[in-house]
Coordinates of N, CA and C in Angstrom, one line a residue:
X247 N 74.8 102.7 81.9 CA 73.9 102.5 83.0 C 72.6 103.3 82.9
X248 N 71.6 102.7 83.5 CA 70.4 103.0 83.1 C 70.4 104.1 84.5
X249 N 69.8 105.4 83.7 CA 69.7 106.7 84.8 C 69.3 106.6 85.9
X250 N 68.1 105.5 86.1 CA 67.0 105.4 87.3 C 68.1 104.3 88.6
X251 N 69.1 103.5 87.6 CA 70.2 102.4 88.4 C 70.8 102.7 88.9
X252 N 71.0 102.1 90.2 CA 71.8 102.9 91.7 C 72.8 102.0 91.1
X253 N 74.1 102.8 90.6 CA 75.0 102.1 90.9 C 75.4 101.1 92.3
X254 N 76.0 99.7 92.1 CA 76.4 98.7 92.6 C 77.7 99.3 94.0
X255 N 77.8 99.2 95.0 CA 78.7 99.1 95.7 C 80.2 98.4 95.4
X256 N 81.6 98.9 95.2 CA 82.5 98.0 95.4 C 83.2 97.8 96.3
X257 N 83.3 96.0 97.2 CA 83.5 96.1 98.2 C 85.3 95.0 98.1
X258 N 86.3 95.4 98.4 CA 87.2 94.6 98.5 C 88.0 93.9 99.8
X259 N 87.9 92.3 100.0 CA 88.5 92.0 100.9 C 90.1 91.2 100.8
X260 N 90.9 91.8 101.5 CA 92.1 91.5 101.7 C 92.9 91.1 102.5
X261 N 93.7 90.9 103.1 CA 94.1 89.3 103.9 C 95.5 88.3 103.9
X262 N 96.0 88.5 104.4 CA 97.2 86.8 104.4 C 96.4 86.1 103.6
X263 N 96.5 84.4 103.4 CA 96.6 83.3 102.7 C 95.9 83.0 104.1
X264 N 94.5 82.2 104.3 CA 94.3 81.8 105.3 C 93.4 82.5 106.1
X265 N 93.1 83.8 105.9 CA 92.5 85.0 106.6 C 91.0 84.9 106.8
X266 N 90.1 84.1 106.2 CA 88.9 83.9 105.9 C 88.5 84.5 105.0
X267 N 88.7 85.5 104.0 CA 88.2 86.5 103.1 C 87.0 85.7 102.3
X268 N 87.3 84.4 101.7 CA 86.2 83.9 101.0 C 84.6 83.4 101.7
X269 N 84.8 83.3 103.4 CA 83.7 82.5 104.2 C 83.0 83.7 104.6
X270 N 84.1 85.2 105.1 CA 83.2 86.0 105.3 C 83.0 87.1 104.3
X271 N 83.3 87.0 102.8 CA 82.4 87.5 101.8 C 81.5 86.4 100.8
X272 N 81.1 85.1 101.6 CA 79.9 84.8 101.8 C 78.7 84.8 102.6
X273 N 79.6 85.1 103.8 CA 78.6 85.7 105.1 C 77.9 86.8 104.7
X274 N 78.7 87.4 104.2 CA 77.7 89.3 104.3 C 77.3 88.9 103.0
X275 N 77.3 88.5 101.5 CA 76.6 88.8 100.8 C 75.3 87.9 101.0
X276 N 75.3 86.7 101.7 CA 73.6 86.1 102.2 C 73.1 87.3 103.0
X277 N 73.5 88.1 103.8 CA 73.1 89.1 104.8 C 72.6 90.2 103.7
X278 N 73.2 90.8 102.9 CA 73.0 91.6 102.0 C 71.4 91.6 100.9
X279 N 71.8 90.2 100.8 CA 70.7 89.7 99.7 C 69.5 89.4 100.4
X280 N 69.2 89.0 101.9 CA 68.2 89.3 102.6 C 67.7 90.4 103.0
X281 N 68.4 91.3 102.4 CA 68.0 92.9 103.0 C 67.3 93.3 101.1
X282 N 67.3 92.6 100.4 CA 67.1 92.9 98.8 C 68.5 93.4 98.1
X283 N 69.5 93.6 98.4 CA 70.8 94.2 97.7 C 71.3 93.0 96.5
X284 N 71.2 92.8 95.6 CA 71.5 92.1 94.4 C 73.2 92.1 94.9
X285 N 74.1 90.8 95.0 CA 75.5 90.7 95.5 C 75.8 89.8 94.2
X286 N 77.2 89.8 93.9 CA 78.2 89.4 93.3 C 79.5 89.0 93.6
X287 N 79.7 87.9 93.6 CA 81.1 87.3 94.3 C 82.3 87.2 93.1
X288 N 83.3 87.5 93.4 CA 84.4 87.3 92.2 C 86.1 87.5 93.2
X289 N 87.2 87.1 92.5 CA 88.0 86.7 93.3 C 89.3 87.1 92.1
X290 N 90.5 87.5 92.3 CA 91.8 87.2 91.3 C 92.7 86.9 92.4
X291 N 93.3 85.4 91.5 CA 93.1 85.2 89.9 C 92.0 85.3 89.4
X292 N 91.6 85.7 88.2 CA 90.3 85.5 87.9 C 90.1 83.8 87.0
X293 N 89.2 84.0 87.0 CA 88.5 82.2 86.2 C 89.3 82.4 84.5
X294 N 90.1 83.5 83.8 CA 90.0 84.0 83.1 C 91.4 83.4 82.3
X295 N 91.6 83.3 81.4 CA 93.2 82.7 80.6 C 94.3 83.1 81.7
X296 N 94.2 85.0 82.0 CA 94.8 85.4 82.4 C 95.2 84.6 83.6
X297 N 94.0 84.2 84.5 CA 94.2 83.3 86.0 C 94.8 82.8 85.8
X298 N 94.1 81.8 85.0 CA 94.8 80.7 85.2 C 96.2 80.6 84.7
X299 N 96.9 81.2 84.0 CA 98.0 81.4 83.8 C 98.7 81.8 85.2
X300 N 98.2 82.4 85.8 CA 98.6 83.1 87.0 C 98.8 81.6 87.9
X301 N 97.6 81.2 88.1 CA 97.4 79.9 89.2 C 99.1 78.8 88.7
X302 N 98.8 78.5 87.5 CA 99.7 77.7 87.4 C 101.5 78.5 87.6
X303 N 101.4 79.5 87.7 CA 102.9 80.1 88.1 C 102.6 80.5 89.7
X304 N 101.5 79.8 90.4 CA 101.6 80.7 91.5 C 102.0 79.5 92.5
X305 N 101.4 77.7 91.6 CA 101.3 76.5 92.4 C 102.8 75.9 91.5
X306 N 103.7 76.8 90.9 CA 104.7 76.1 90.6 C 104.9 75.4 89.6
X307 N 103.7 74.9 88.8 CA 103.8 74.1 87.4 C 104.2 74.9 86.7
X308 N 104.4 76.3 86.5 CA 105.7 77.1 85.9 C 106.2 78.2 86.5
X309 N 107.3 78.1 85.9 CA 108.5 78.6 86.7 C 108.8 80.0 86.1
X310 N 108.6 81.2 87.0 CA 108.7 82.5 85.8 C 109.3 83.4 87.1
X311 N 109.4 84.5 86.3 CA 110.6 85.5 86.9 C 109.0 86.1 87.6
X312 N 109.4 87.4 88.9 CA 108.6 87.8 89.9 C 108.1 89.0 89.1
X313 N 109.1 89.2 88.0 CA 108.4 90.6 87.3 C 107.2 90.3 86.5
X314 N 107.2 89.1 85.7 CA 106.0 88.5 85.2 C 105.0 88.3 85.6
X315 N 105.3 87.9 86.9 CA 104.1 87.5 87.6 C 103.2 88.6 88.3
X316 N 103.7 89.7 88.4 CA 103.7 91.3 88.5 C 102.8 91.6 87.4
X317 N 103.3 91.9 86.3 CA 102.7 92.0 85.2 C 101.4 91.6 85.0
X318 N 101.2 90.2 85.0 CA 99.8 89.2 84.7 C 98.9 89.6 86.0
X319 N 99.3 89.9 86.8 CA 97.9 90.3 87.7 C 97.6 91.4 87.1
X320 N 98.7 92.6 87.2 CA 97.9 93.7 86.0 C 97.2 93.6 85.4
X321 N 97.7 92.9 84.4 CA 96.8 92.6 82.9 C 94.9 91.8 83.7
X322 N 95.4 90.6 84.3 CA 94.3 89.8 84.7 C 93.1 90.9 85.2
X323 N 93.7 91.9 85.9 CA 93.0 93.1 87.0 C 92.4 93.5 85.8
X324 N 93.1 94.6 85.2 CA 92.5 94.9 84.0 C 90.9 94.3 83.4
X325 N 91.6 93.4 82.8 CA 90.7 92.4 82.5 C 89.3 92.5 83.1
X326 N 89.6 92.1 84.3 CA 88.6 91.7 85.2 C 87.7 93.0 85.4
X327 N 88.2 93.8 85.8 CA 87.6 95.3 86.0 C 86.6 95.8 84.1
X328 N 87.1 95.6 82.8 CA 86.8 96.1 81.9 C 86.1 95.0 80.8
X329 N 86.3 94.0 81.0 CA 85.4 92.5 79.9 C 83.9 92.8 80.2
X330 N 83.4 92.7 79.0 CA 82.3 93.3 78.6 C 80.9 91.7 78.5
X331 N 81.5 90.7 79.1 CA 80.7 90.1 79.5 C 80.3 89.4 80.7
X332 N 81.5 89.5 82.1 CA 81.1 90.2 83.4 C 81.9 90.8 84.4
X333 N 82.2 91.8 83.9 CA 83.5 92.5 84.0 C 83.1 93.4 85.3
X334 N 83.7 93.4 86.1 CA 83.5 94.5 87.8 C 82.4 95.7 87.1
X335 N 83.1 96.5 86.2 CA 81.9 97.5 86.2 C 81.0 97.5 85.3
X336 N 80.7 96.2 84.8 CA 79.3 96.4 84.5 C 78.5 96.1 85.1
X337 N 78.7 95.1 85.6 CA 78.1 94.3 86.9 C 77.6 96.0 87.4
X338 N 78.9 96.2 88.1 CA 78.3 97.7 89.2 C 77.4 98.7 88.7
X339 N 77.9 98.8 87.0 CA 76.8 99.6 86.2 C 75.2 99.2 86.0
X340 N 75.2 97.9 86.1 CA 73.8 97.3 86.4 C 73.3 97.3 88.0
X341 N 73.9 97.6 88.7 CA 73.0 97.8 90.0 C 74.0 96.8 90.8
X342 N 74.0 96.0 90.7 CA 75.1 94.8 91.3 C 75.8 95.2 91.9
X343 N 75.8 94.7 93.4 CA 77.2 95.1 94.6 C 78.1 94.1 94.3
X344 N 79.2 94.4 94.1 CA 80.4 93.6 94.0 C 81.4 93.2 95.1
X345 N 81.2 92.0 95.2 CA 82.6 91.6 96.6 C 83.9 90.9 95.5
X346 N 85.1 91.3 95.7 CA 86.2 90.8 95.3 C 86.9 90.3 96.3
X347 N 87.8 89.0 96.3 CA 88.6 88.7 96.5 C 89.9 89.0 96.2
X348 N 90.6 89.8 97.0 CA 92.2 90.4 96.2 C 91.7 91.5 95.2
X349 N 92.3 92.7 95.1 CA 93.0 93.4 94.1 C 93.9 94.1 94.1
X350 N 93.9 95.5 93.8 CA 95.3 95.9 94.0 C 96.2 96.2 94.9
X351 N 95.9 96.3 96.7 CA 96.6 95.8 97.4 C 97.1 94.9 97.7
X352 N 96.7 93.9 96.8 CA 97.3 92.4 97.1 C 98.6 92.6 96.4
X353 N 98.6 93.1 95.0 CA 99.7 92.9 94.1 C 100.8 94.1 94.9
X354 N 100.4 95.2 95.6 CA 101.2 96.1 96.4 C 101.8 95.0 97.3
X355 N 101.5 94.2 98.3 CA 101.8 93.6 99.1 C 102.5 92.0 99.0
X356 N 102.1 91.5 97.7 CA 102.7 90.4 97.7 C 103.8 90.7 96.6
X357 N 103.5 91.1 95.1 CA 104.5 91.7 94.3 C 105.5 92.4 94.7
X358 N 105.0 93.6 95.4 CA 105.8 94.6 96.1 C 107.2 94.2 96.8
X359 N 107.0 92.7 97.5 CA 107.8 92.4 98.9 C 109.1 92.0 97.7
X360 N 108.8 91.8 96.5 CA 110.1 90.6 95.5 C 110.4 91.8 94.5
X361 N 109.6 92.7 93.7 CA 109.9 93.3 92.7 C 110.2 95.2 93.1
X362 N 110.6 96.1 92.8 CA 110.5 97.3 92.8 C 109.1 97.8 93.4
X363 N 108.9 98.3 94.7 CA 107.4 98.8 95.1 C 106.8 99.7 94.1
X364 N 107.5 100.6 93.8 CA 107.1 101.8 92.7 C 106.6 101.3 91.6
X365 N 107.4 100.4 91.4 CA 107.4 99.9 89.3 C 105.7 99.1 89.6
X366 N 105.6 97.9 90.6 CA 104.1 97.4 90.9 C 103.0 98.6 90.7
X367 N 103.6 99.8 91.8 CA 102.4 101.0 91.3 C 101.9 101.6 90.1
X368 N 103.0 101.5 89.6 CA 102.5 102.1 88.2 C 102.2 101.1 87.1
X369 N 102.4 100.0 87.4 CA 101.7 99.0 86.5 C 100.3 98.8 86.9
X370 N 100.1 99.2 88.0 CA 98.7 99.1 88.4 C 97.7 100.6 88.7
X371 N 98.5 101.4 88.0 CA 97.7 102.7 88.0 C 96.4 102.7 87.2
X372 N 96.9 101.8 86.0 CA 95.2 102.3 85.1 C 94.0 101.2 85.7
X373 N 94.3 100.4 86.6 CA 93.3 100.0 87.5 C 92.6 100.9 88.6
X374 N 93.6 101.7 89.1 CA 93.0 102.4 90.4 C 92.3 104.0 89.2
X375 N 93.0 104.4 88.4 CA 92.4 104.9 87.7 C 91.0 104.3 87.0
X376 N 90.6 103.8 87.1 CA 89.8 103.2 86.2 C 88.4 102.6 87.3
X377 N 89.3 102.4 88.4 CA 87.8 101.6 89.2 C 88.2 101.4 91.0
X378 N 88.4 102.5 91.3 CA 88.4 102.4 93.1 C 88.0 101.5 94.0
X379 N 88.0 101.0 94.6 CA 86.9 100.5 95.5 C 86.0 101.4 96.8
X380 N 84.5 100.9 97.0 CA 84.3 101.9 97.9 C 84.8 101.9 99.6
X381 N 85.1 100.4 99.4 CA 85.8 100.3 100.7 C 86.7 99.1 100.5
X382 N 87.6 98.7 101.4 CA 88.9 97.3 101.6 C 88.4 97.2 102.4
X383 N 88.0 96.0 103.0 CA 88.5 95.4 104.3 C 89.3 94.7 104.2
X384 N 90.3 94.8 104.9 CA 91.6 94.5 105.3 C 91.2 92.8 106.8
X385 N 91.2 91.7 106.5 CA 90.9 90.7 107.5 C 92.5 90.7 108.0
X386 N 92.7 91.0 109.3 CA 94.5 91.1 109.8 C 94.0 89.5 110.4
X387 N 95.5 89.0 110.3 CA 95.8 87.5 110.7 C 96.9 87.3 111.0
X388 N 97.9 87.0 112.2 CA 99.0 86.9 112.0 C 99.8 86.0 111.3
X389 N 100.9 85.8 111.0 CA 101.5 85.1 109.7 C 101.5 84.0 110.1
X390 N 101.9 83.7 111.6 CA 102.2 82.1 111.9 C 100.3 81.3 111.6
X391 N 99.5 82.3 112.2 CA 98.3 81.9 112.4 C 98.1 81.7 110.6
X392 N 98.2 82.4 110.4 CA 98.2 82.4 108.3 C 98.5 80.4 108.0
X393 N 99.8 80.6 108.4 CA 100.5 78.9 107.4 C 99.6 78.2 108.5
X394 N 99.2 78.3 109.5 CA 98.7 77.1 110.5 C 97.0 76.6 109.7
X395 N 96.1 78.1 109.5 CA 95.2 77.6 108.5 C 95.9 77.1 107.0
X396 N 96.6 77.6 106.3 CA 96.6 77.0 105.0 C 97.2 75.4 105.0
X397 N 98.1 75.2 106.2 CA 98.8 73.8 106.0 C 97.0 72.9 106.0
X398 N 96.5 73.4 106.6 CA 95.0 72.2 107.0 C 94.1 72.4 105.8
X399 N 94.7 73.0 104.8 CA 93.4 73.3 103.8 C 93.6 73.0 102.7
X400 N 94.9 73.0 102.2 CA 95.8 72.8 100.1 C 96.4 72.8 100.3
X401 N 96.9 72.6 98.9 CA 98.8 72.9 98.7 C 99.5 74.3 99.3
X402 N 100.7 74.1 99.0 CA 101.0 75.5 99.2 C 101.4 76.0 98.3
X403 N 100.9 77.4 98.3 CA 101.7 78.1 97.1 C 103.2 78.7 97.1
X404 N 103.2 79.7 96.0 CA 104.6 80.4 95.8 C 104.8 81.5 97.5
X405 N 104.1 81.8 97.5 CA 104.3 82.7 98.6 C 103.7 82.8 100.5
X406 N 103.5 80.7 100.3 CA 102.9 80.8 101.7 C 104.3 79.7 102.5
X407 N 104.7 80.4 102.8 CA 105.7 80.4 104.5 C 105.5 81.3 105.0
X408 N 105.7 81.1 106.4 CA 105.6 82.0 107.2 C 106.7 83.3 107.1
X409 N 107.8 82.9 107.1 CA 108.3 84.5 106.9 C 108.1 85.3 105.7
X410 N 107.3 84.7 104.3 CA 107.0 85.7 103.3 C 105.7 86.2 104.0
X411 N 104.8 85.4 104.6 CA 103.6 86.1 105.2 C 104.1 87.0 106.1
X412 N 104.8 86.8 106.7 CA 105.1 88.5 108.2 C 105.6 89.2 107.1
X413 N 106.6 89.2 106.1 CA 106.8 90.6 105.2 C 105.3 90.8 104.5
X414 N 104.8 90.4 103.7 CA 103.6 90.6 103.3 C 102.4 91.3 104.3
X415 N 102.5 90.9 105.2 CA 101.7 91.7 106.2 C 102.0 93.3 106.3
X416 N 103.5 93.1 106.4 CA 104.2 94.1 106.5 C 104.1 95.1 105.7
X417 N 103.9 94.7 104.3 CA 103.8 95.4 103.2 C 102.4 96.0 102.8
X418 N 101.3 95.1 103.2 CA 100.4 95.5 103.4 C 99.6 97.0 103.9
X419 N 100.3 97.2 105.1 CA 100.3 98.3 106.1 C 101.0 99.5 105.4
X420 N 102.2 99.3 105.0 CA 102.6 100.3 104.2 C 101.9 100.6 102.9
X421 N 101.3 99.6 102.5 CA 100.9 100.4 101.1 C 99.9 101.1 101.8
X422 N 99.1 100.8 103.1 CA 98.1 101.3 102.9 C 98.4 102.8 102.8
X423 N 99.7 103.1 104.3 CA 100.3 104.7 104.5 C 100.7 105.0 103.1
X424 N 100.5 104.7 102.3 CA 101.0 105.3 101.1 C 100.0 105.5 100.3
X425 N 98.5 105.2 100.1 CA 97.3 105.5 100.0 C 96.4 105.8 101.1
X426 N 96.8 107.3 101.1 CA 95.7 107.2 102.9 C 94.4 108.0 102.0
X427 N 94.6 108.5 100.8 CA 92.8 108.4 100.5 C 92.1 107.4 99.9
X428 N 92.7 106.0 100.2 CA 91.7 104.9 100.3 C 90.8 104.7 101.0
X429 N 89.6 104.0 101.1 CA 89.3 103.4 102.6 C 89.5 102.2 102.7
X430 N 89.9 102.2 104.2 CA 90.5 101.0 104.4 C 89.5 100.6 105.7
X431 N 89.4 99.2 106.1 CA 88.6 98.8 107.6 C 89.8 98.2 107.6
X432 N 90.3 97.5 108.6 CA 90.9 96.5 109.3 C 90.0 95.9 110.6
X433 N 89.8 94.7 110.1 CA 89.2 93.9 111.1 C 90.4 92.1 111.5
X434 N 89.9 92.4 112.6 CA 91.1 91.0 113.2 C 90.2 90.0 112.7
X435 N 90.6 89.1 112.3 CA 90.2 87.8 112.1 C 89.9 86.6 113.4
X436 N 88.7 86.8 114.0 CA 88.6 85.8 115.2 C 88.5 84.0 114.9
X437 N 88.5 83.5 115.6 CA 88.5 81.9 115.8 C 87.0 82.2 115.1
X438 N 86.4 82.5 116.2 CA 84.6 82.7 115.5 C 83.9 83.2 114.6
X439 N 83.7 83.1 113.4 CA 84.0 83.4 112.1 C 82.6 84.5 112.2
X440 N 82.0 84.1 113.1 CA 80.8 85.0 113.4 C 80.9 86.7 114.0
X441 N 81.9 86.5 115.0 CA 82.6 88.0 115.5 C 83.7 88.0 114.4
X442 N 83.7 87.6 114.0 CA 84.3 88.6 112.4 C 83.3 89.5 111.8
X443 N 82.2 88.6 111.0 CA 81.2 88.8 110.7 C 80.9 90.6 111.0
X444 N 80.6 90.2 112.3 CA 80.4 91.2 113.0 C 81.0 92.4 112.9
X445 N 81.9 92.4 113.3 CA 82.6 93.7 112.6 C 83.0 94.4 111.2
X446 N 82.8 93.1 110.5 CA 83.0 93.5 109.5 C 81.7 94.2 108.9
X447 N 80.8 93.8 109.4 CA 79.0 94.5 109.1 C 78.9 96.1 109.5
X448 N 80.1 95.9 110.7 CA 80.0 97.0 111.7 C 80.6 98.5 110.6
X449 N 81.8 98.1 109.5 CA 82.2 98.6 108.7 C 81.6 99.0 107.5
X450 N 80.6 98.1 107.0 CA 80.6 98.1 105.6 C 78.9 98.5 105.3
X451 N 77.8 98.2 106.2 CA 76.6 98.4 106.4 C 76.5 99.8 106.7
X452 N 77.7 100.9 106.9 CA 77.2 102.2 106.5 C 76.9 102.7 104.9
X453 N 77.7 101.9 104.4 CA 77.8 102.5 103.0 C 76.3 102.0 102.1
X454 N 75.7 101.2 102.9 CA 74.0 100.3 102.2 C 73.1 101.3 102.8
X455 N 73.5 102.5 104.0 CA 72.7 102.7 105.0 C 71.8 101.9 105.6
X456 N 72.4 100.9 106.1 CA 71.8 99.7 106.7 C 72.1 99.9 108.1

């Protein structure tokens, strides 16, 4: 990184299946980019072998054990965080604020609910090692509310019914009490995608000093 380059912000949003995370980390980064902040959108799965490998075990075209599927987000995260052609921190090393879709609370909370909670942590240590975020927002949605958006939107995947969404939620919260020197926002997810917005600005627009 070039000495005079403000390191990039990292910002992660997280969520049920259905939560809005993708519409309102489009919201704030048009908000962002009219204030001059250079933003970056990225999401895991990533677009990457790893993803897609992932996508296709996640929509059922293959059929694999829960520990694997554990595993390949690691790896993917990895990845994603350290590839040297646009990998989370270089991006951030070049000035670039980074918005992610999912990371390692996701694999705490969706992994977690099927495989050993502990064994997910430590497969995902040399990610939190390696690249924190400076904030999660956490978009809360309740589970029934969760399948009622995704039935109107795609397929479904490996893990959207409603009763894996209320444990997943569930899991969520706990990982957080088990990392309480994260930062975490929690913002409710409104009908009005705009009072979301809103709070979620209300959270994240200290760290721009905006």
């Amino acid at each position: 990184m070039n000495e005079n380059t403000k390191r990039g912000k990292f910002i992660v949003f997280e969520g049920l299946d259905g939560s809005g995370k993708t519409t309102q980390m489009k919201l704030l980064s048009k908000f962002l980019e009219s204030k001059g902040e250079p933003c970056y959108s990225t999401h895991e799965p990533t677009d990457s072998p790893f993803g897609g490998l992932l996508k296709s075990c996640l929509t059922g075209r293959i059929d694999t054990d829960e520990r694997a599927i554990a595993a390949l987000f690691a790896a993917d995260r990895l990845d994603h965080i350290t590839n040297s052609v646009n990998g989370i921190k270089k991006k951030l090393d070049e000035g670039v604020n980074v918005f992610c879709d999912r990371y390692y609370f996701s694999s705490f909370a969706y992994n977690g609910e099927f495989v050993p909670f502990e064994w997910v942590v430590e497969l995902n240590r040399p990610a939190r090692e390696i690249l924190r975020p400076d904030l999660t927002v956490f978009i809360d949605l309740p589970s029934d509310e969760s399948m009622k958006r995704v039935a109107r939107r795609r397929e479904v995947e490996r893990y959207e019914t409603t009763d894996k969404q209320k444990k997943i939620r569930e899991r969520f919260y706990s990982a957080f009490k088990r990392f309480p020197d994260e930062k975490i926002a929690i913002v409710t997810s409104e009908e009005d995608k705009e009072r979301t917005q809103a709070k979620i600005r209300e959270a994240v627009l200290p760290l721009f000093g905006l």
